[in-house]
Every structure is written in structure tokens, then in C-alpha cells.
Amino acid sequence: MDAELAQIGPRLRAARRERGWTLEDLAARAGMSVSTLSRLESGKRQASLALLLPLIRQLGIRVDDLLPVTPVDPRVRRSVERRDGMVIAPLTLEHSPVQTYKVTFPASETAPTPRVHDGYEWLYVLSGRLRLALNGHEHIIGRGEAAEFDTRMPHSLSATADGPAEVLSIFSASGERMHTHRAP
């Protein structure tokens, strides 16, 4: 806790300097003495809400911005599912707005019965050949190819009889199309 509190002063100083303000500028705006602000920034005075509130209001930041971020384990720890011969490995957290899976489809002579549901799907074939039956048409998607479609159209996915297919599948349950943006 002491290490976290010790970061308040330097973060406060950084926020002030980021705006190009002097100690005098911020102290005057926040209605406090320059020496009080200087002691807060240097850690020689303990921060209280009474002192911090006028400062964060002037700086346009939150109290949370002055505290260190608690490290979060970014790993997805969801169980792999096996269903109808498929191996489905979740790649996103359970409540993510967009779900991503690595799916291995077993070899299949025929396409399963098409289904319809809300959402939008994007997929990428890692290996094998994927049969996408979509709205009455069959498409064979090979390794390195991608497809996207509205899941409100009748559709089914399966590997071809040639062998299994490994696919990355990204699904938006809200039915919104995915948008990718290039870096400027």
C-alpha cells in the first residue's frame, strides 16, 4: 500500500507537466499554496481527498489515474469443448463482446443442416479445407483464405472429406460487422 501511495505525487507532477503548468499555475487554480502542492508532488505530504479533489478537477483526471494499475492476468483460461467431433478452443474471455475460437472440424462427407441465428462471423482457415454452406450455395475455403458472413442467412460449417480443417472463428453475437482499422 505504501508503494502505491508513493506513486501519487510523481503521477500528479507528471499530469501537471503534461499540461505545461508550473506549480504556481496549478496551485492557484486549485486554491492551495504552492508549498502544499510541492510537498504533495515530492511525497513529503500525505495525500488526502480534500487536497486531491481540487487538483484532479483542475487537471481533468480521476483519482484512479493517480494510482498504479493492478496487473491483470491476460490469459484466457476457458476449457476446450468437444462437440460432434469438433474441438472448440475459446480464445477470448467468456463475456467479451466478440467471441474468438480455434475450431478443428473433423473430415465430413456432407454438410450439416444449415442454421440461422443472430450475429456476424469472420473466419480464417489455418489448415485443411472448410465447407461453408451459405444461403443455398456451397463454398470451399482453403488454407490461408478468409470468409465473413451474416449468420442470419442459413449456413453450416464443416471440413471436407479430404481431412480435418482448423479454423479461427470470430463471432459477434450482436450481429454487427467487424471493422478493422489500419494504423495511421
PDB file of C-alpha atoms in Angstrom:
ATOM      1  CA  MET A   1       0.000   0.000   0.000  1.00  0.00           C
ATOM      2  CA  ASP A   2       2.839   2.425   0.821  1.00  0.00           C
ATOM      3  CA  ALA A   3       4.388   1.822  -2.608  1.00  0.00           C
ATOM      4  CA  GLU A   4       1.058   2.662  -4.257  1.00  0.00           C
ATOM      5  CA  LEU A   5       0.657   5.854  -2.214  1.00  0.00           C
ATOM      6  CA  ALA A   6       4.231   6.865  -3.033  1.00  0.00           C
ATOM      7  CA  GLN A   7       3.276   6.983  -6.731  1.00  0.00           C
ATOM      8  CA  ILE A   8       0.557   9.622  -6.253  1.00  0.00           C
ATOM      9  CA  GLY A   9       2.997  12.563  -6.059  1.00  0.00           C
ATOM     10  CA  PRO A  10       5.022  11.688  -9.164  1.00  0.00           C
ATOM     11  CA  ARG A  11       1.846  10.974 -11.143  1.00  0.00           C
ATOM     12  CA  LEU A  12       0.363  14.277 -10.021  1.00  0.00           C
ATOM     13  CA  ARG A  13       3.564  16.060 -11.112  1.00  0.00           C
ATOM     14  CA  ALA A  14       3.510  14.261 -14.477  1.00  0.00           C
ATOM     15  CA  ALA A  15      -0.135  15.284 -15.094  1.00  0.00           C
ATOM     16  CA  ARG A  16       0.707  18.915 -14.258  1.00  0.00           C
ATOM     17  CA  ARG A  17       3.774  18.962 -16.504  1.00  0.00           C
ATOM     18  CA  GLU A  18       1.867  17.264 -19.316  1.00  0.00           C
ATOM     19  CA  ARG A  19      -0.331  20.360 -19.404  1.00  0.00           C
ATOM     20  CA  GLY A  20       2.679  22.671 -19.338  1.00  0.00           C
ATOM     21  CA  TRP A  21       1.668  24.158 -15.978  1.00  0.00           C
ATOM     22  CA  THR A  22       4.016  25.362 -13.263  1.00  0.00           C
ATOM     23  CA  LEU A  23       3.496  24.628  -9.574  1.00  0.00           C
ATOM     24  CA  GLU A  24       2.175  28.167  -9.248  1.00  0.00           C
ATOM     25  CA  ASP A  25      -0.330  27.674 -12.096  1.00  0.00           C
ATOM     26  CA  LEU A  26      -1.921  24.547 -10.649  1.00  0.00           C
ATOM     27  CA  ALA A  27      -1.801  25.737  -7.026  1.00  0.00           C
ATOM     28  CA  ALA A  28      -3.632  28.945  -7.958  1.00  0.00           C
ATOM     29  CA  ARG A  29      -6.256  27.055  -9.996  1.00  0.00           C
ATOM     30  CA  ALA A  30      -6.833  24.544  -7.173  1.00  0.00           C
ATOM     31  CA  GLY A  31      -6.880  27.190  -4.426  1.00  0.00           C
ATOM     32  CA  MET A  32      -3.919  25.894  -2.411  1.00  0.00           C
ATOM     33  CA  SER A  33      -0.442  27.065  -1.564  1.00  0.00           C
ATOM     34  CA  VAL A  34       2.495  26.303  -3.802  1.00  0.00           C
ATOM     35  CA  SER A  35       4.329  24.725  -0.855  1.00  0.00           C
ATOM     36  CA  THR A  36       1.431  22.307  -0.191  1.00  0.00           C
ATOM     37  CA  LEU A  37       1.373  21.252  -3.831  1.00  0.00           C
ATOM     38  CA  SER A  38       5.167  20.908  -3.916  1.00  0.00           C
ATOM     39  CA  ARG A  39       5.132  18.714  -0.800  1.00  0.00           C
ATOM     40  CA  LEU A  40       2.327  16.555  -2.290  1.00  0.00           C
ATOM     41  CA  GLU A  41       4.268  16.039  -5.513  1.00  0.00           C
ATOM     42  CA  SER A  42       7.507  15.218  -3.708  1.00  0.00           C
ATOM     43  CA  GLY A  43       5.813  12.798  -1.291  1.00  0.00           C
ATOM     44  CA  LYS A  44       6.628  14.917   1.777  1.00  0.00           C
ATOM     45  CA  ARG A  45       2.919  15.407   2.472  1.00  0.00           C
ATOM     46  CA  GLN A  46       0.397  12.602   2.515  1.00  0.00           C
ATOM     47  CA  ALA A  47      -2.396  12.982   0.005  1.00  0.00           C
ATOM     48  CA  SER A  48      -5.962  13.309   1.265  1.00  0.00           C
ATOM     49  CA  LEU A  49      -9.171  13.538  -0.718  1.00  0.00           C
ATOM     50  CA  ALA A  50      -9.612  17.131   0.463  1.00  0.00           C
ATOM     51  CA  LEU A  51      -6.291  18.015  -1.194  1.00  0.00           C
ATOM     52  CA  LEU A  52      -6.617  15.783  -4.260  1.00  0.00           C
ATOM     53  CA  LEU A  53     -10.169  16.664  -5.361  1.00  0.00           C
ATOM     54  CA  PRO A  54      -9.453  20.281  -6.382  1.00  0.00           C
ATOM     55  CA  LEU A  55      -6.259  19.152  -8.128  1.00  0.00           C
ATOM     56  CA  ILE A  56      -7.833  16.357 -10.170  1.00  0.00           C
ATOM     57  CA  ARG A  57     -10.743  18.613 -11.121  1.00  0.00           C
ATOM     58  CA  GLN A  58      -8.336  21.199 -12.488  1.00  0.00           C
ATOM     59  CA  LEU A  59      -6.221  18.552 -14.222  1.00  0.00           C
ATOM     60  CA  GLY A  60      -9.281  16.825 -15.697  1.00  0.00           C
ATOM     61  CA  ILE A  61      -8.263  13.412 -14.364  1.00  0.00           C
ATOM     62  CA  ARG A  62      -9.689  10.851 -11.923  1.00  0.00           C
ATOM     63  CA  VAL A  63      -8.253   9.733  -8.585  1.00  0.00           C
ATOM     64  CA  ASP A  64      -7.739   6.334 -10.239  1.00  0.00           C
ATOM     65  CA  ASP A  65      -5.343   7.983 -12.696  1.00  0.00           C
ATOM     66  CA  LEU A  66      -3.016   8.738  -9.774  1.00  0.00           C
ATOM     67  CA  LEU A  67      -2.951   5.134  -8.570  1.00  0.00           C
ATOM     68  CA  PRO A  68      -0.976   2.307 -10.154  1.00  0.00           C
ATOM     69  CA  VAL A  69      -2.897  -0.097 -12.341  1.00  0.00           C
ATOM     70  CA  THR A  70      -3.325  -3.513 -10.753  1.00  0.00           C
ATOM     71  CA  PRO A  71      -1.768  -6.065 -13.085  1.00  0.00           C
ATOM     72  CA  VAL A  72      -4.329  -8.410 -14.601  1.00  0.00           C
ATOM     73  CA  ASP A  73      -3.552 -11.858 -15.929  1.00  0.00           C
ATOM     74  CA  PRO A  74      -4.370 -11.522 -19.655  1.00  0.00           C
ATOM     75  CA  ARG A  75      -4.523 -15.261 -20.304  1.00  0.00           C
ATOM     76  CA  VAL A  76      -7.821 -16.829 -21.324  1.00  0.00           C
ATOM     77  CA  ARG A  77      -8.436 -19.837 -19.105  1.00  0.00           C
ATOM     78  CA  ARG A  78     -11.524 -21.421 -20.579  1.00  0.00           C
ATOM     79  CA  SER A  79     -11.916 -25.128 -21.166  1.00  0.00           C
ATOM     80  CA  VAL A  80     -11.683 -26.670 -24.608  1.00  0.00           C
ATOM     81  CA  GLU A  81     -15.028 -28.163 -25.673  1.00  0.00           C
ATOM     82  CA  ARG A  82     -15.564 -31.293 -27.758  1.00  0.00           C
ATOM     83  CA  ARG A  83     -18.867 -31.431 -29.613  1.00  0.00           C
ATOM     84  CA  ASP A  84     -19.985 -33.510 -32.610  1.00  0.00           C
ATOM     85  CA  GLY A  85     -16.369 -34.429 -33.370  1.00  0.00           C
ATOM     86  CA  MET A  86     -15.250 -30.778 -33.291  1.00  0.00           C
ATOM     87  CA  VAL A  87     -12.636 -29.426 -30.908  1.00  0.00           C
ATOM     88  CA  ILE A  88     -13.516 -25.854 -29.900  1.00  0.00           C
ATOM     89  CA  ALA A  89     -10.832 -23.824 -28.092  1.00  0.00           C
ATOM     90  CA  PRO A  90     -12.066 -20.430 -26.790  1.00  0.00           C
ATOM     91  CA  LEU A  91      -9.549 -17.622 -27.385  1.00  0.00           C
ATOM     92  CA  THR A  92     -11.440 -14.796 -25.641  1.00  0.00           C
ATOM     93  CA  LEU A  93     -12.933 -14.268 -22.204  1.00  0.00           C
ATOM     94  CA  GLU A  94     -16.452 -15.576 -21.730  1.00  0.00           C
ATOM     95  CA  HIS A  95     -18.121 -12.165 -21.621  1.00  0.00           C
ATOM     96  CA  SER A  96     -16.152 -10.499 -24.421  1.00  0.00           C
ATOM     97  CA  PRO A  97     -18.416  -8.659 -26.874  1.00  0.00           C
ATOM     98  CA  VAL A  98     -16.760 -10.554 -29.722  1.00  0.00           C
ATOM     99  CA  GLN A  99     -16.004 -14.242 -29.270  1.00  0.00           C
ATOM    100  CA  THR A 100     -13.000 -15.886 -30.917  1.00  0.00           C
ATOM    101  CA  TYR A 101     -12.416 -19.629 -31.219  1.00  0.00           C
ATOM    102  CA  LYS A 102      -9.961 -22.021 -32.789  1.00  0.00           C
ATOM    103  CA  VAL A 103     -12.141 -24.827 -34.137  1.00  0.00           C
ATOM    104  CA  THR A 104     -10.979 -28.147 -35.543  1.00  0.00           C
ATOM    105  CA  PHE A 105     -13.649 -29.721 -37.744  1.00  0.00           C
ATOM    106  CA  PRO A 106     -13.400 -33.484 -38.424  1.00  0.00           C
ATOM    107  CA  ALA A 107     -13.444 -34.746 -42.020  1.00  0.00           C
ATOM    108  CA  SER A 108     -17.009 -34.981 -43.307  1.00  0.00           C
ATOM    109  CA  GLU A 109     -18.618 -36.301 -46.480  1.00  0.00           C
ATOM    110  CA  THR A 110     -21.635 -33.981 -46.205  1.00  0.00           C
ATOM    111  CA  ALA A 111     -22.520 -30.587 -44.818  1.00  0.00           C
ATOM    112  CA  PRO A 112     -24.605 -30.422 -41.638  1.00  0.00           C
ATOM    113  CA  THR A 113     -28.098 -28.942 -41.716  1.00  0.00           C
ATOM    114  CA  PRO A 114     -27.874 -25.155 -42.104  1.00  0.00           C
ATOM    115  CA  ARG A 115     -28.966 -22.997 -39.208  1.00  0.00           C
ATOM    116  CA  VAL A 116     -29.791 -19.340 -38.637  1.00  0.00           C
ATOM    117  CA  HIS A 117     -29.072 -17.114 -35.630  1.00  0.00           C
ATOM    118  CA  ASP A 118     -28.277 -13.508 -34.814  1.00  0.00           C
ATOM    119  CA  GLY A 119     -24.704 -12.452 -35.334  1.00  0.00           C
ATOM    120  CA  TYR A 120     -21.919 -11.907 -37.784  1.00  0.00           C
ATOM    121  CA  GLU A 121     -18.977 -14.251 -38.326  1.00  0.00           C
ATOM    122  CA  TRP A 122     -15.480 -13.918 -39.712  1.00  0.00           C
ATOM    123  CA  LEU A 123     -13.289 -16.997 -40.180  1.00  0.00           C
ATOM    124  CA  TYR A 124      -9.803 -17.870 -41.340  1.00  0.00           C
ATOM    125  CA  VAL A 125      -8.704 -21.366 -42.386  1.00  0.00           C
ATOM    126  CA  LEU A 126      -5.403 -22.351 -40.737  1.00  0.00           C
ATOM    127  CA  SER A 127      -5.207 -25.810 -42.296  1.00  0.00           C
ATOM    128  CA  GLY A 128      -7.340 -28.174 -44.354  1.00  0.00           C
ATOM    129  CA  ARG A 129     -10.382 -27.209 -46.392  1.00  0.00           C
ATOM    130  CA  LEU A 130     -13.586 -25.821 -44.913  1.00  0.00           C
ATOM    131  CA  ARG A 131     -17.003 -26.299 -46.488  1.00  0.00           C
ATOM    132  CA  LEU A 132     -19.193 -23.233 -45.937  1.00  0.00           C
ATOM    133  CA  ALA A 133     -22.781 -23.841 -46.952  1.00  0.00           C
ATOM    134  CA  LEU A 134     -24.262 -20.348 -47.090  1.00  0.00           C
ATOM    135  CA  ASN A 135     -27.730 -19.411 -48.220  1.00  0.00           C
ATOM    136  CA  GLY A 136     -28.048 -22.425 -50.524  1.00  0.00           C
ATOM    137  CA  HIS A 137     -24.543 -22.215 -52.024  1.00  0.00           C
ATOM    138  CA  GLU A 138     -21.507 -24.280 -51.074  1.00  0.00           C
ATOM    139  CA  HIS A 139     -18.076 -22.645 -50.857  1.00  0.00           C
ATOM    140  CA  ILE A 140     -14.793 -24.474 -50.260  1.00  0.00           C
ATOM    141  CA  ILE A 141     -12.380 -22.274 -48.327  1.00  0.00           C
ATOM    142  CA  GLY A 142      -8.748 -23.373 -48.295  1.00  0.00           C
ATOM    143  CA  ARG A 143      -5.765 -22.771 -46.044  1.00  0.00           C
ATOM    144  CA  GLY A 144      -4.932 -19.068 -45.847  1.00  0.00           C
ATOM    145  CA  GLU A 145      -8.369 -17.951 -47.029  1.00  0.00           C
ATOM    146  CA  ALA A 146     -10.934 -15.995 -45.034  1.00  0.00           C
ATOM    147  CA  ALA A 147     -14.690 -15.506 -45.214  1.00  0.00           C
ATOM    148  CA  GLU A 148     -17.230 -13.308 -43.498  1.00  0.00           C
ATOM    149  CA  PHE A 149     -21.000 -13.568 -43.416  1.00  0.00           C
ATOM    150  CA  ASP A 150     -24.201 -12.571 -41.676  1.00  0.00           C
ATOM    151  CA  THR A 151     -25.306 -15.541 -39.563  1.00  0.00           C
ATOM    152  CA  ARG A 152     -28.965 -14.665 -40.133  1.00  0.00           C
ATOM    153  CA  MET A 153     -28.520 -16.378 -43.523  1.00  0.00           C
ATOM    154  CA  PRO A 154     -28.855 -20.186 -43.446  1.00  0.00           C
ATOM    155  CA  HIS A 155     -25.341 -21.558 -43.006  1.00  0.00           C
ATOM    156  CA  SER A 156     -23.272 -24.516 -41.862  1.00  0.00           C
ATOM    157  CA  LEU A 157     -19.554 -25.170 -41.480  1.00  0.00           C
ATOM    158  CA  SER A 158     -17.713 -28.469 -41.874  1.00  0.00           C
ATOM    159  CA  ALA A 159     -14.451 -29.888 -43.139  1.00  0.00           C
ATOM    160  CA  THR A 160     -14.442 -31.656 -46.476  1.00  0.00           C
ATOM    161  CA  ALA A 161     -13.963 -35.423 -46.850  1.00  0.00           C
ATOM    162  CA  ASP A 162     -10.235 -34.741 -47.567  1.00  0.00           C
ATOM    163  CA  GLY A 163      -9.457 -34.395 -43.869  1.00  0.00           C
ATOM    164  CA  PRO A 164      -9.901 -32.142 -40.833  1.00  0.00           C
ATOM    165  CA  ALA A 165      -9.908 -28.349 -41.077  1.00  0.00           C
ATOM    166  CA  GLU A 166      -8.522 -25.994 -38.448  1.00  0.00           C
ATOM    167  CA  VAL A 167     -10.217 -22.586 -38.390  1.00  0.00           C
ATOM    168  CA  LEU A 168     -10.053 -19.313 -36.450  1.00  0.00           C
ATOM    169  CA  SER A 169     -13.621 -18.119 -35.983  1.00  0.00           C
ATOM    170  CA  ILE A 170     -14.590 -14.676 -34.740  1.00  0.00           C
ATOM    171  CA  PHE A 171     -18.227 -14.172 -33.906  1.00  0.00           C
ATOM    172  CA  SER A 172     -20.193 -11.082 -32.917  1.00  0.00           C
ATOM    173  CA  ALA A 173     -23.450 -12.056 -31.252  1.00  0.00           C
ATOM    174  CA  SER A 174     -24.826  -8.551 -31.679  1.00  0.00           C
ATOM    175  CA  GLY A 175     -24.893  -9.007 -35.437  1.00  0.00           C
ATOM    176  CA  GLU A 176     -22.544  -6.104 -36.059  1.00  0.00           C
ATOM    177  CA  ARG A 177     -19.976  -6.397 -38.798  1.00  0.00           C
ATOM    178  CA  MET A 178     -16.400  -6.311 -37.681  1.00  0.00           C
ATOM    179  CA  HIS A 179     -14.362  -3.311 -38.669  1.00  0.00           C
ATOM    180  CA  THR A 180     -10.614  -3.414 -38.897  1.00  0.00           C
ATOM    181  CA  HIS A 181      -8.602  -0.254 -38.983  1.00  0.00           C
ATOM    182  CA  ARG A 182      -5.106   0.326 -40.254  1.00  0.00           C
ATOM    183  CA  ALA A 183      -2.613   2.159 -38.137  1.00  0.00           C
ATOM    184  CA  PRO A 184      -2.119   5.738 -39.332  1.00  0.00           C
TER     185      PRO A 184
END
